CSV table of C-alpha atoms in Angstrom, one decimal:
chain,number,residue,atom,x,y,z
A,1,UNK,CA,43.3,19.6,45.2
A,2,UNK,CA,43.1,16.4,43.1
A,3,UNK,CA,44.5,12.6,43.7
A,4,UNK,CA,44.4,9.5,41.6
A,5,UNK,CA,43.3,6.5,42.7
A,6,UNK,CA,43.9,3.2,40.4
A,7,UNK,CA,43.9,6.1,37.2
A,8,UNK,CA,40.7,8.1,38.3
A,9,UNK,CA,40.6,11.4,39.5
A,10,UNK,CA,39.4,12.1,42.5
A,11,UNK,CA,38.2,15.7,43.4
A,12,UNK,CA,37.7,17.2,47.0
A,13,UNK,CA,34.3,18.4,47.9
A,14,UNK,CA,34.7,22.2,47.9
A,15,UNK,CA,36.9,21.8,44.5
A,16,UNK,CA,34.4,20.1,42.2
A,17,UNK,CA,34.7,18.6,39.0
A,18,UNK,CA,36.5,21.1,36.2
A,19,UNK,CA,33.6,23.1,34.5
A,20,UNK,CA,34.7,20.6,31.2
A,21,UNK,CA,33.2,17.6,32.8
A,22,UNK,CA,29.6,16.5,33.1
A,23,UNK,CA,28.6,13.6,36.1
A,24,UNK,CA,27.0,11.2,35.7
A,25,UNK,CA,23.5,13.4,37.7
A,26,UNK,CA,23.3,16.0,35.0
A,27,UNK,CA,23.1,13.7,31.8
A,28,UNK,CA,20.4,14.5,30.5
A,29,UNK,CA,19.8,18.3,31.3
A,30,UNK,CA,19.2,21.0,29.3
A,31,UNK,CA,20.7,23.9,28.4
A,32,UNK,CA,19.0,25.4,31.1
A,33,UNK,CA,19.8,22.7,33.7
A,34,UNK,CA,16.5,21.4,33.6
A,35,UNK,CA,16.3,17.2,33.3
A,36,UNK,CA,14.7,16.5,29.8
A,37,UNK,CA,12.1,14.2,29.9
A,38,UNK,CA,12.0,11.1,28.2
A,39,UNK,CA,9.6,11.9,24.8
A,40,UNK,CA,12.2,14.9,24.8
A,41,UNK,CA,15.1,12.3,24.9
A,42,UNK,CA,13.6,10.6,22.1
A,43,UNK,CA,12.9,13.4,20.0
A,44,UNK,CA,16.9,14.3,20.2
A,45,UNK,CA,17.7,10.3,19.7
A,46,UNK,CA,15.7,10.4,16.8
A,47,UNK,CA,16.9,13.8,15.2
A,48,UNK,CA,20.4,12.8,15.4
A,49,UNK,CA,19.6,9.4,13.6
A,50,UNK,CA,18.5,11.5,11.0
A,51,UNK,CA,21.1,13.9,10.6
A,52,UNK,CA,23.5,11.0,10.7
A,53,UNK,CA,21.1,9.1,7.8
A,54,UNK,CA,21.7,12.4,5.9
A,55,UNK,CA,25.4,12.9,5.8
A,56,UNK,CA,25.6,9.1,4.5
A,57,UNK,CA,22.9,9.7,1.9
A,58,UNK,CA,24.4,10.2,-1.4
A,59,UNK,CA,23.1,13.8,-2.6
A,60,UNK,CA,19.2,13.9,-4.3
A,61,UNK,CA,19.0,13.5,-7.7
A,62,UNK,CA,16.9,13.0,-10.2
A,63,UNK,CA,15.0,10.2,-10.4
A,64,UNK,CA,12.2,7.8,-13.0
A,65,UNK,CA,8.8,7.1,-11.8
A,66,UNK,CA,8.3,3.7,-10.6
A,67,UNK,CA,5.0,3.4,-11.8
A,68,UNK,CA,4.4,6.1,-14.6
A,69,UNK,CA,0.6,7.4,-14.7
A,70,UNK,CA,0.7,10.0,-17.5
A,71,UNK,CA,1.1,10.3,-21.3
A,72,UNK,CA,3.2,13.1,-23.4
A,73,UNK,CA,0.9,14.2,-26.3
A,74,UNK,CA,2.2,16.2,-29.1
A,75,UNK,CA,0.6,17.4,-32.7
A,76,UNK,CA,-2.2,19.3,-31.0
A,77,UNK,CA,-3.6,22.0,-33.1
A,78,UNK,CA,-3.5,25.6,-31.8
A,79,UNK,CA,-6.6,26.2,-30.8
A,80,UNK,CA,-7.2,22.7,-29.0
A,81,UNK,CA,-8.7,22.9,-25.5
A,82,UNK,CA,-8.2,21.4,-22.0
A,83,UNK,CA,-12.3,20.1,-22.8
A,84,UNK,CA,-10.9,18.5,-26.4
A,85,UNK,CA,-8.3,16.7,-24.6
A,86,UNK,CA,-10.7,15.2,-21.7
A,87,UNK,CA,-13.2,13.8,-23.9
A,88,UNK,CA,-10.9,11.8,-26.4
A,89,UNK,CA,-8.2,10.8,-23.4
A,90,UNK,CA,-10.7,9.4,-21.0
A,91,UNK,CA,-11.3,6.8,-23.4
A,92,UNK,CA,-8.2,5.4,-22.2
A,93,UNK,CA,-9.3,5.3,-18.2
A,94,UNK,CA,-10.1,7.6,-15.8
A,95,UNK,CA,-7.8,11.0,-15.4
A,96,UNK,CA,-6.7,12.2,-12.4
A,97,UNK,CA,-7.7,15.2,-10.7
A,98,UNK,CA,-6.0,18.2,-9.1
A,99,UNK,CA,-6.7,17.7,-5.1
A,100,UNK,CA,-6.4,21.8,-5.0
A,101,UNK,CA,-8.4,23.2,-7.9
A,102,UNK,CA,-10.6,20.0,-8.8
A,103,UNK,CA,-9.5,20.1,-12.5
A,104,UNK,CA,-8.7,17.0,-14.3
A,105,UNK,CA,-4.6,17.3,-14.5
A,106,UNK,CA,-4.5,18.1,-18.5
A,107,UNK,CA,-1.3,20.4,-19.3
A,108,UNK,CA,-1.5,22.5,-22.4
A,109,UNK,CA,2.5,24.1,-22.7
A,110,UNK,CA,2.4,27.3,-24.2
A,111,UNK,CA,5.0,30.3,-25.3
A,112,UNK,CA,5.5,33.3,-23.1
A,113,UNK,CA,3.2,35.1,-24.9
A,114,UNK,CA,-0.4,32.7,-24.5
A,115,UNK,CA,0.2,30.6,-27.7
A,116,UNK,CA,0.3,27.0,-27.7
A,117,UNK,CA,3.4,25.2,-28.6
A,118,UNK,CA,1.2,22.3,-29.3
A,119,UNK,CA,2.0,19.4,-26.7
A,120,UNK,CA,0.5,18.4,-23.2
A,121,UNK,CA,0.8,16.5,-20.5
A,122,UNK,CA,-1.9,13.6,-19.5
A,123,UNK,CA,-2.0,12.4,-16.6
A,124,UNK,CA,-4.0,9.6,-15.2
A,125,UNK,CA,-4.9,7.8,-11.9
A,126,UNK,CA,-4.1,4.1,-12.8
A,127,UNK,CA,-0.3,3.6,-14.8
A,128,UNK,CA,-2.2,0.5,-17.6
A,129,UNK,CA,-3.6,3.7,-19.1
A,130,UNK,CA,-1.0,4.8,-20.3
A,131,UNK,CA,-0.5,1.8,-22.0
A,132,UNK,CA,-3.8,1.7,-23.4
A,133,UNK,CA,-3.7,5.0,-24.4
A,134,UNK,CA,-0.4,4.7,-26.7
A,135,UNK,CA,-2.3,1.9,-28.4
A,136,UNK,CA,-5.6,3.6,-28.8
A,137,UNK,CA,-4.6,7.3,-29.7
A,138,UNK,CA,-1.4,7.5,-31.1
A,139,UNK,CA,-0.7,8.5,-34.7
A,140,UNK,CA,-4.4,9.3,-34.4
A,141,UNK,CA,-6.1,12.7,-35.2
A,142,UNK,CA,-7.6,15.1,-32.2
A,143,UNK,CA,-9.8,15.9,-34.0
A,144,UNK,CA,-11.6,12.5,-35.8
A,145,UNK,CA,-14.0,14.6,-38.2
A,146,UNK,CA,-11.7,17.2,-39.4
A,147,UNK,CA,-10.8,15.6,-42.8
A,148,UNK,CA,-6.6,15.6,-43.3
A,149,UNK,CA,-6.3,16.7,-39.4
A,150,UNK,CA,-2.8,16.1,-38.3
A,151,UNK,CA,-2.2,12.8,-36.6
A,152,UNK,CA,-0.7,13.0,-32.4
A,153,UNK,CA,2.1,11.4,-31.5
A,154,UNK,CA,1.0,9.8,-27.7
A,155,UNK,CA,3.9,8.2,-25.7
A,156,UNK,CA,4.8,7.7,-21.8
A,157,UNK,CA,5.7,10.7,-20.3
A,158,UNK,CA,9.6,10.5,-19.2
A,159,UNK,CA,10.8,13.7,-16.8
A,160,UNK,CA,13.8,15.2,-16.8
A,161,UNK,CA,15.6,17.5,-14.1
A,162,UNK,CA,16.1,21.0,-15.4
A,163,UNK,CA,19.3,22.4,-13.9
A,164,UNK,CA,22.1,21.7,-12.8
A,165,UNK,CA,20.7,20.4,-9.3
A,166,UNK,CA,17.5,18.6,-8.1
A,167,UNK,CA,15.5,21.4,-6.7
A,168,UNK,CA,12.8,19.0,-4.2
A,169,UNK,CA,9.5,20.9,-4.0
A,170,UNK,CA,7.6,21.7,-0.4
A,171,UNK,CA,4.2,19.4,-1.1
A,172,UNK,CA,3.9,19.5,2.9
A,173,UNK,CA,0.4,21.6,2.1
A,174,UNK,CA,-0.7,19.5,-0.5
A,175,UNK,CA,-0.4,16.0,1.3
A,176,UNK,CA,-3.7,16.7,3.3
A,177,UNK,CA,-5.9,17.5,0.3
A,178,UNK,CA,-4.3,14.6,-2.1
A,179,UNK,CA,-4.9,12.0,0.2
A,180,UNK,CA,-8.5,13.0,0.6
A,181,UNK,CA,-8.7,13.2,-3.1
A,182,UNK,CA,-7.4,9.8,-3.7
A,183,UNK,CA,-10.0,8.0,-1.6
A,184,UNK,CA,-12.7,10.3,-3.7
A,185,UNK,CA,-11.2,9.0,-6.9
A,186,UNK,CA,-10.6,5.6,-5.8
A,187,UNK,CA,-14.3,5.6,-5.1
A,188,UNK,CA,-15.0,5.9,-8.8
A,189,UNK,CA,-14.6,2.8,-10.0
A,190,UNK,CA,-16.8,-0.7,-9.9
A,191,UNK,CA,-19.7,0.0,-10.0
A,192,UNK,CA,-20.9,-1.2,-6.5
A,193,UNK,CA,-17.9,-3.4,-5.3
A,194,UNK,CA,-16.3,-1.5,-1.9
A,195,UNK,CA,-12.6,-0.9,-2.0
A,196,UNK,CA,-12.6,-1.9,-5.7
A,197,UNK,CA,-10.3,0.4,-7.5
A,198,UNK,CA,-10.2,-1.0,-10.9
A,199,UNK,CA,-11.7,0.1,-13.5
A,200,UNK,CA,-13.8,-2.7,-15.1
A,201,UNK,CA,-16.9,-1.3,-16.9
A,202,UNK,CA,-16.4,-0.7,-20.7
A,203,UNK,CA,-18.7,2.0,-22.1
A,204,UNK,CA,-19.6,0.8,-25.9
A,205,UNK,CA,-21.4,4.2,-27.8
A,206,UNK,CA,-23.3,4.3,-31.4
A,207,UNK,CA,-24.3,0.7,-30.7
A,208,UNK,CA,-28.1,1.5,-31.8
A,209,UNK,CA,-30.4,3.8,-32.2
A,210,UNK,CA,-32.9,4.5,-30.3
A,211,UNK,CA,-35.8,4.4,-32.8
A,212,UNK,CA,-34.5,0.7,-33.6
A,213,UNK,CA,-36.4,-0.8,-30.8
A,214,UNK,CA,-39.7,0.2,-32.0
A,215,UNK,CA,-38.9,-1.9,-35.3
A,216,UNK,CA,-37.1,-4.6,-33.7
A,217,UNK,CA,-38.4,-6.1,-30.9
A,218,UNK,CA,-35.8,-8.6,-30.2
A,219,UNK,CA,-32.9,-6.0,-30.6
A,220,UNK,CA,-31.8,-5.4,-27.0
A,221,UNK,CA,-32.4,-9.3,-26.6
A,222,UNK,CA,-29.9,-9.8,-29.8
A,223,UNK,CA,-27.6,-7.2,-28.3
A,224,UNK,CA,-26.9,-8.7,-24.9
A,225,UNK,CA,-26.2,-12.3,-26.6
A,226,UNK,CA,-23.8,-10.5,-29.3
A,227,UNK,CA,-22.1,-9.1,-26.0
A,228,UNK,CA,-21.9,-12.1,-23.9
A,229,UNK,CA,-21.0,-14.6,-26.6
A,230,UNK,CA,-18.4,-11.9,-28.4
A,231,UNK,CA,-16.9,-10.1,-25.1
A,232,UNK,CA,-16.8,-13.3,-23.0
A,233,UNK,CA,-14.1,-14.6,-25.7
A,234,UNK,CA,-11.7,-11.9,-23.5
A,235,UNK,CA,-12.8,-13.3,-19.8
A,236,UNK,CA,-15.6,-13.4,-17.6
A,237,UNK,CA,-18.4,-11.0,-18.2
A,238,UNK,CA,-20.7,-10.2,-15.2
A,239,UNK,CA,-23.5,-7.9,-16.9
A,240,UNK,CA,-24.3,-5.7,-19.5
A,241,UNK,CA,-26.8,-3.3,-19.5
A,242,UNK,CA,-28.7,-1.1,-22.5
A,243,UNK,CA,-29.7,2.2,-22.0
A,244,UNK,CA,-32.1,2.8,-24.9
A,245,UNK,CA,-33.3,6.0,-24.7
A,246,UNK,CA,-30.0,7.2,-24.6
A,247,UNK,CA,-29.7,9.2,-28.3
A,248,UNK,CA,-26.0,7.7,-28.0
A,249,UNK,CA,-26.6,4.4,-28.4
A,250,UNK,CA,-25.0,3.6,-25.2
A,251,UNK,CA,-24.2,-0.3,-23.8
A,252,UNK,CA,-22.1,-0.6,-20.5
A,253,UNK,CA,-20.6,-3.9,-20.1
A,254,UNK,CA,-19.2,-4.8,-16.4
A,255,UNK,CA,-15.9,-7.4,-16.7
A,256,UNK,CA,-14.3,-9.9,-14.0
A,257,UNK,CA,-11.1,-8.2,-14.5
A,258,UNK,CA,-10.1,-4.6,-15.4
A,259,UNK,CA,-7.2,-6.3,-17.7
A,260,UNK,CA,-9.9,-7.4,-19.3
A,261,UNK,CA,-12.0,-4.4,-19.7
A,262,UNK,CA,-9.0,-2.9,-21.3
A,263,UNK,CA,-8.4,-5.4,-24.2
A,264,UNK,CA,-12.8,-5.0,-24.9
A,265,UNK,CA,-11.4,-1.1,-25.6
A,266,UNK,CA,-8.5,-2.2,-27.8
A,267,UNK,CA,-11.3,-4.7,-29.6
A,268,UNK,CA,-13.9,-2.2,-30.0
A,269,UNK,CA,-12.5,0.9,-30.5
A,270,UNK,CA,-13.4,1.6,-33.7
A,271,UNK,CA,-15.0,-1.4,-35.1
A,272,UNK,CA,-18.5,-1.5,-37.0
A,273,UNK,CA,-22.0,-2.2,-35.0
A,274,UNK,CA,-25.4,-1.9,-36.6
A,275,UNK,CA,-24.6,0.8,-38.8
A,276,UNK,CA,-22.6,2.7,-36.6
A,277,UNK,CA,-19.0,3.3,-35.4
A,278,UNK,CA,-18.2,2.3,-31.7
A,279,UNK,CA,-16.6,4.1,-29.5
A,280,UNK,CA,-14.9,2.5,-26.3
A,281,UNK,CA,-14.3,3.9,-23.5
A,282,UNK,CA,-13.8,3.2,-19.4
A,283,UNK,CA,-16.8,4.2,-17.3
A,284,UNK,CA,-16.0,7.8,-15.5
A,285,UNK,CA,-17.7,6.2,-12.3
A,286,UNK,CA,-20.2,9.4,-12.3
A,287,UNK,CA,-22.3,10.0,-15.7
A,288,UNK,CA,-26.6,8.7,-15.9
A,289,UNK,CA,-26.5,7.1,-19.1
A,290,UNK,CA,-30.3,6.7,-18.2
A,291,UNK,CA,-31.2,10.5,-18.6
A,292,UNK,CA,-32.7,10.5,-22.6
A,293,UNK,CA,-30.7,13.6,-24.3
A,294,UNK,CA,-28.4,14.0,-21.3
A,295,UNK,CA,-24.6,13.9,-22.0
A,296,UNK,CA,-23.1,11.0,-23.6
A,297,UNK,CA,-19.3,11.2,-21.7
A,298,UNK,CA,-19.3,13.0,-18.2
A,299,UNK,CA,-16.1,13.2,-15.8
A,300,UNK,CA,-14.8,15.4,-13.3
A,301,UNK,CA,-15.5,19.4,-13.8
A,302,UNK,CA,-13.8,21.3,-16.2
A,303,UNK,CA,-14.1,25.0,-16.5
A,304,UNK,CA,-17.3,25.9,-18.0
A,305,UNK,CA,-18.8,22.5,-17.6
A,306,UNK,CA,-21.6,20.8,-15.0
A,307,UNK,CA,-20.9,18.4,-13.3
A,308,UNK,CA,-23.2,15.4,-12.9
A,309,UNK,CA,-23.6,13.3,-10.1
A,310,UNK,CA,-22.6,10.2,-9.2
A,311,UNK,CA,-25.3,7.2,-10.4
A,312,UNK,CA,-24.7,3.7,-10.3
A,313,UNK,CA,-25.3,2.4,-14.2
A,314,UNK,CA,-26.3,-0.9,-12.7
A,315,UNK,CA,-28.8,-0.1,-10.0
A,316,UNK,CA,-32.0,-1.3,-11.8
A,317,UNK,CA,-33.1,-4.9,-12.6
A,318,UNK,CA,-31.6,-5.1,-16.1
């Protein structure tokens, strides 16, 4: 039987409690009448937090880039390669690379059938390239030499959600390999700074040729001045190096500031030098401009292509 006292039931000992009611000894038991530990307790605190976070949460939608890191390209001829791309975008900065396949992430869209529609996707691993790279490349030809080669049309890349619906995609196996890749990446810049992750060494080709030192003697002595007195107009600039054996006519220049290395592009690109026409362009972190005849750009693997390894330009006494 059952009796109130001051408004609480009370039950007799062989009664019990009605099978509805839990005392205050069982809280926290299982289904199995087990008592759940405490890390279990907190696992179950912390799952319903997050089912209640999720019925408040307004439903997923789509949603713009805070910080935008790749370009939409469009005028590419038909026959244009991932390899074309690379070389003229990575003027611009450094272009990020697929964790999984190792590829830099250059999109060529194409119809069902193989043939290209003739746009891309760019995508790089600092978002002031973009910037830079609207300036320097658009309304600009792929293709330099071709003579009345179609001009590209280069502008940030904007995303839009296709369907009705936000569709989220599982990146759980892919978190692993990106974060390892970004610390390789990151390492790519400076030149020998730790944990420096801008990119702040100008590359400056068809500054000379090579057989011009024989003639003039002062010529490298004449170059550095033109450098330091020209460049340092921009900001601060800590060293620049000739290599000239390179057949390229290649001059790295090493800046205070990466803001700064990107408005010596913008300057140079382009402009007239001793008879030739520079071409500016960010340090890939990993080509030997030392090696006479060796490549004059080099960057992360593409198909078909070596990969050099990584030298620091600045490692002699020059």
């Amino acid at each position: 039987y059952q009796r109130r006292v001051h408004g609480i039931e009370k039950f007799t000992s062989e009664e019990g409690p009605p099978k509805h009611m839990v005392m205050p000894d069982d809280a926290g038991a299982g289904a199995d009448g087990k008592k759940k530990t405490k890390k279990e307790l907190r696992a179950e605190k912390r799952e319903k937090r997050r089912q209640l976070q999720r019925r408040r949460s307004p439903p997923r939608a789509w949603f713009e880039l805070k910080k935008n890191t790749s370009v939409y390209v469009q005028g590419i001829p038909p026959d244009a390669t991932e390899r074309e791309l690379y070389e003229v975008f990575k003027k611009s900065g450094v272009i990020k690379v697929d964790p999984i396949t190792k590829i830099p992430k250059i999109k060529l869209y194409a119809h069902p059938d193989g043939t290209l529609k003739g746009d891309a996707l760019v995508t790089f691993l600092k978002p002031e390239s973009v910037e830079l790279a609207v300036n320097l490349l658009d309304e600009t030809p792929l293709r330099a030499a071709t003579v009345g080669a179609a001009p590209m049309r280069v502008q940030p890349a904007r995303f839009e959600q296709k369907g009705a619906t936000y569709q989220p995609k599982d990146t759980s196996a892919l978190r692993k390999a990106a974060k390892q890749n970004a610390k390789n990446q990151a390492s790519m810049f400076g030149w020998h700074e730790i944990g420096d992750e801008n990119p702040r060494t100008v590359i400056l080709s068809h500054m000379f040729h090579p057989d011009d030192f024989a003639h003039e003697v002062n010529l490298r002595r004449d170059i550095k001045m033109d450098m330091f007195e020209e460049l340092g107009k921009l900001g601060t600039v800590e060293k620049v190096r000739i290599y000239d054996n390179n057949p390229q006519g290649v001059v790295s220049v090493k800046f205070a500031d990466s803001l700064v290395a990107q408005r010596c592009i913008e300057k140079m690109q382009g402009r007239w030098y001793n008879g030739g026409q520079v071409i500016a362009q960010m340090w890939d972190g990993r080509t030997d401009y030392r090696v006479a005849g060796g490549p004059p750009f080099g960057g992360p693997q593409l198909a078909g292509a070596s990969e050099p390894p990584p030298v620091e330009p600045d490692s002699d006494d020059d």
